[in-house]
């Protein structure tokens, strides 16, 4: 299975991000044909584990549960929308959250715990974000469209409470990825 550990978004955040998408597409209709992430698949990836052998999945879950239990629940503050890597040549649009030491430490600990069982675990630094869309090629983002979407997010997206994280399996289909919850990883109460 292909797997990742993620922070789930609450229904209110999903509604706000759907509104931001509509506001963005109103000002940038040419982006409608790009690969928008389905609303029910939106999340913040803490650790991408790559392919995991089914034979080690139970041991992996145990290691991840133990890693999660060492960390206290935390909050993430919204930090607006961003065209990645740049406004003129974007390949993605992110809803960003402010960097939080608690999230960074959890991400690092989860990746370390997973490496024994999932050698493809990505070791890139953690950046708190939700990928909203991926472009097939670098393209400009109209500043007005980004600003309109950002206003929708800035005025309505609230602080995200993170009492637990989730290990997901990912199956690629011709209609896009399908995610299945493998295990909930509770964090300590603050």
Short mmCIF file of C-alpha atoms in Angstrom, two decimals:
data_model
loop_
_atom_site.label_atom_id
_atom_site.label_comp_id
_atom_site.label_asym_id
_atom_site.label_seq_id
_atom_site.Cartn_x
_atom_site.Cartn_y
_atom_site.Cartn_z
CA UNK A 1 0.00 0.00 0.00
CA UNK A 2 1.04 3.62 -0.50
CA UNK A 3 0.67 5.49 2.75
CA UNK A 4 0.86 8.89 4.41
CA UNK A 5 0.11 10.45 7.80
CA UNK A 6 -2.11 13.52 7.75
CA UNK A 7 -3.94 16.10 9.78
CA UNK A 8 -7.64 15.96 8.95
CA UNK A 9 -9.57 19.17 8.36
CA UNK A 10 -12.80 19.92 10.18
CA UNK A 11 -16.03 20.43 8.18
CA UNK A 12 -15.87 24.21 8.65
CA UNK A 13 -12.39 24.35 7.10
CA UNK A 14 -13.56 22.22 4.17
CA UNK A 15 -16.46 24.62 3.56
CA UNK A 16 -14.15 27.65 3.63
CA UNK A 17 -11.69 26.02 1.22
CA UNK A 18 -14.55 25.14 -1.15
CA UNK A 19 -15.58 28.82 -1.05
CA UNK A 20 -11.96 29.86 -1.72
CA UNK A 21 -11.90 27.55 -4.75
CA UNK A 22 -15.06 29.15 -6.15
CA UNK A 23 -13.66 32.66 -5.56
CA UNK A 24 -10.37 31.73 -7.23
CA UNK A 25 -12.04 30.16 -10.27
CA UNK A 26 -14.29 33.20 -10.68
CA UNK A 27 -11.14 35.27 -11.28
CA UNK A 28 -9.11 32.52 -12.99
CA UNK A 29 -11.53 30.33 -14.98
CA UNK A 30 -8.69 28.84 -17.04
CA UNK A 31 -7.62 26.94 -13.90
CA UNK A 32 -10.90 24.97 -13.85
CA UNK A 33 -9.39 22.16 -15.94
CA UNK A 34 -6.44 21.61 -13.61
CA UNK A 35 -6.23 18.82 -11.02
CA UNK A 36 -8.29 20.12 -8.11
CA UNK A 37 -8.16 17.97 -4.99
CA UNK A 38 -11.60 16.59 -4.15
CA UNK A 39 -12.98 18.29 -1.05
CA UNK A 40 -13.17 15.03 0.94
CA UNK A 41 -9.46 14.39 0.18
CA UNK A 42 -8.14 17.73 1.49
CA UNK A 43 -5.64 17.31 4.34
CA UNK A 44 -2.26 18.45 5.69
CA UNK A 45 0.41 15.82 5.04
CA UNK A 46 2.73 15.28 8.00
CA UNK A 47 4.70 12.37 6.54
CA UNK A 48 4.60 10.72 3.12
CA UNK A 49 5.63 7.09 3.61
CA UNK A 50 5.56 5.81 0.03
CA UNK A 51 5.02 2.09 -0.54
CA UNK A 52 4.58 0.01 2.58
CA UNK A 53 4.67 -3.79 2.58
CA UNK A 54 1.41 -5.19 3.98
CA UNK A 55 3.49 -7.62 6.07
CA UNK A 56 4.88 -4.76 8.19
CA UNK A 57 1.74 -2.63 8.34
CA UNK A 58 0.83 -3.67 11.91
CA UNK A 59 4.33 -2.93 13.17
CA UNK A 60 4.24 0.39 11.32
CA UNK A 61 0.93 1.34 12.94
CA UNK A 62 2.33 0.45 16.39
CA UNK A 63 5.43 2.58 15.79
CA UNK A 64 3.34 5.52 14.57
CA UNK A 65 0.88 5.27 17.48
CA UNK A 66 3.83 5.32 19.90
CA UNK A 67 5.34 8.32 18.10
CA UNK A 68 2.04 10.21 18.19
CA UNK A 69 1.53 9.47 21.90
CA UNK A 70 4.78 11.31 22.70
CA UNK A 71 3.31 14.58 21.39
CA UNK A 72 0.68 16.88 22.83
CA UNK A 73 -2.35 18.00 20.88
CA UNK A 74 -1.79 21.40 19.26
CA UNK A 75 -3.38 24.10 17.10
CA UNK A 76 -2.48 25.49 13.69
CA UNK A 77 -3.20 29.10 12.77
CA UNK A 78 -4.31 29.84 9.19
CA UNK A 79 -1.82 31.86 7.13
CA UNK A 80 -3.60 32.51 3.82
CA UNK A 81 -3.27 31.19 0.28
CA UNK A 82 -0.06 30.90 -1.69
CA UNK A 83 0.85 30.15 -5.31
CA UNK A 84 3.73 27.63 -5.34
CA UNK A 85 6.52 28.03 -6.24
CA UNK A 86 5.71 31.57 -7.49
CA UNK A 87 2.80 33.69 -8.71
CA UNK A 88 4.10 33.82 -12.29
CA UNK A 89 4.96 30.11 -12.62
CA UNK A 90 2.69 28.27 -10.22
CA UNK A 91 2.22 24.53 -10.24
CA UNK A 92 0.13 24.45 -7.07
CA UNK A 93 -2.16 26.55 -4.93
CA UNK A 94 -1.82 26.01 -1.18
CA UNK A 95 -3.92 27.00 1.81
CA UNK A 96 -1.17 27.65 4.34
CA UNK A 97 -0.98 27.37 8.09
CA UNK A 98 1.63 29.12 10.21
CA UNK A 99 4.60 26.95 11.04
CA UNK A 100 4.24 25.46 14.52
CA UNK A 101 7.10 23.80 16.40
CA UNK A 102 4.69 21.13 17.70
CA UNK A 103 3.66 20.14 14.16
CA UNK A 104 7.25 20.17 12.92
CA UNK A 105 8.40 17.96 15.81
CA UNK A 106 5.51 15.53 15.29
CA UNK A 107 6.24 15.31 11.56
CA UNK A 108 9.93 14.58 12.20
CA UNK A 109 9.12 11.95 14.84
CA UNK A 110 6.56 10.21 12.60
CA UNK A 111 9.05 10.08 9.72
CA UNK A 112 11.75 8.65 11.97
CA UNK A 113 9.34 6.02 13.35
CA UNK A 114 8.26 5.04 9.84
CA UNK A 115 11.69 4.69 8.23
CA UNK A 116 12.26 1.17 9.57
CA UNK A 117 9.05 -0.08 7.97
CA UNK A 118 8.69 2.32 5.05
CA UNK A 119 12.11 3.02 3.52
CA UNK A 120 10.58 5.36 0.91
CA UNK A 121 9.51 7.80 3.65
CA UNK A 122 10.11 11.33 2.39
CA UNK A 123 12.54 13.29 4.54
CA UNK A 124 11.78 16.78 3.23
CA UNK A 125 11.05 19.49 5.80
CA UNK A 126 7.45 19.86 6.93
CA UNK A 127 5.45 22.84 5.65
CA UNK A 128 1.93 23.17 7.04
CA UNK A 129 -0.33 23.45 3.99
CA UNK A 130 -3.31 21.99 2.17
CA UNK A 131 -2.78 21.45 -1.56
CA UNK A 132 -5.91 22.73 -3.31
CA UNK A 133 -4.88 22.25 -6.95
CA UNK A 134 -1.97 21.00 -9.06
CA UNK A 135 -1.31 22.43 -12.49
CA UNK A 136 -0.15 20.16 -15.30
CA UNK A 137 2.47 22.79 -16.21
CA UNK A 138 3.80 25.99 -14.61
CA UNK A 139 1.40 28.86 -15.26
CA UNK A 140 0.63 32.34 -13.98
CA UNK A 141 -1.87 32.91 -11.21
CA UNK A 142 -3.91 36.10 -11.62
CA UNK A 143 -3.16 38.21 -8.54
CA UNK A 144 -6.81 39.31 -8.29
CA UNK A 145 -8.05 35.72 -8.24
CA UNK A 146 -5.56 34.77 -5.54
CA UNK A 147 -6.51 37.85 -3.50
CA UNK A 148 -10.25 37.07 -3.75
CA UNK A 149 -9.69 33.48 -2.66
CA UNK A 150 -7.32 34.60 0.10
CA UNK A 151 -9.95 37.02 1.43
CA UNK A 152 -12.42 34.14 1.68
CA UNK A 153 -9.85 32.17 3.66
CA UNK A 154 -8.53 35.04 5.79
CA UNK A 155 -11.94 36.11 7.02
CA UNK A 156 -13.45 32.67 7.66
CA UNK A 157 -10.79 29.99 8.20
CA UNK A 158 -10.38 29.40 11.91
CA UNK A 159 -7.65 27.90 14.04
CA UNK A 160 -7.33 24.15 13.39
CA UNK A 161 -7.35 21.93 16.48
CA UNK A 162 -5.19 18.81 16.12
CA UNK A 163 -6.03 16.20 18.80
CA UNK A 164 -5.02 13.29 16.57
CA UNK A 165 -3.61 12.49 13.15
CA UNK A 166 -4.47 9.73 10.69
CA UNK A 167 -2.52 7.08 8.79
CA UNK A 168 -4.04 6.73 5.32
CA UNK A 169 -3.52 4.32 2.48
CA UNK A 170 -3.76 5.81 -1.00
CA UNK A 171 -4.92 4.01 -4.12
CA UNK A 172 -4.56 5.77 -7.46
CA UNK A 173 -7.56 5.30 -9.75
CA UNK A 174 -8.39 6.80 -13.13
CA UNK A 175 -10.74 9.17 -11.29
CA UNK A 176 -8.04 10.31 -8.85
CA UNK A 177 -6.68 9.05 -5.56
CA UNK A 178 -8.84 7.24 -3.04
CA UNK A 179 -7.79 7.47 0.59
CA UNK A 180 -8.70 4.96 3.28
CA UNK A 181 -8.14 5.44 7.00
CA UNK A 182 -5.77 2.75 8.28
CA UNK A 183 -5.42 4.01 11.85
CA UNK A 184 -6.11 7.04 14.02
CA UNK A 185 -3.04 8.20 15.94
CA UNK A 186 -4.16 10.08 19.06
CA UNK A 187 -1.95 12.78 20.55
CA UNK A 188 -1.62 13.47 24.28
CA UNK A 189 -4.07 15.98 25.70
CA UNK A 190 -2.42 19.32 26.32
#
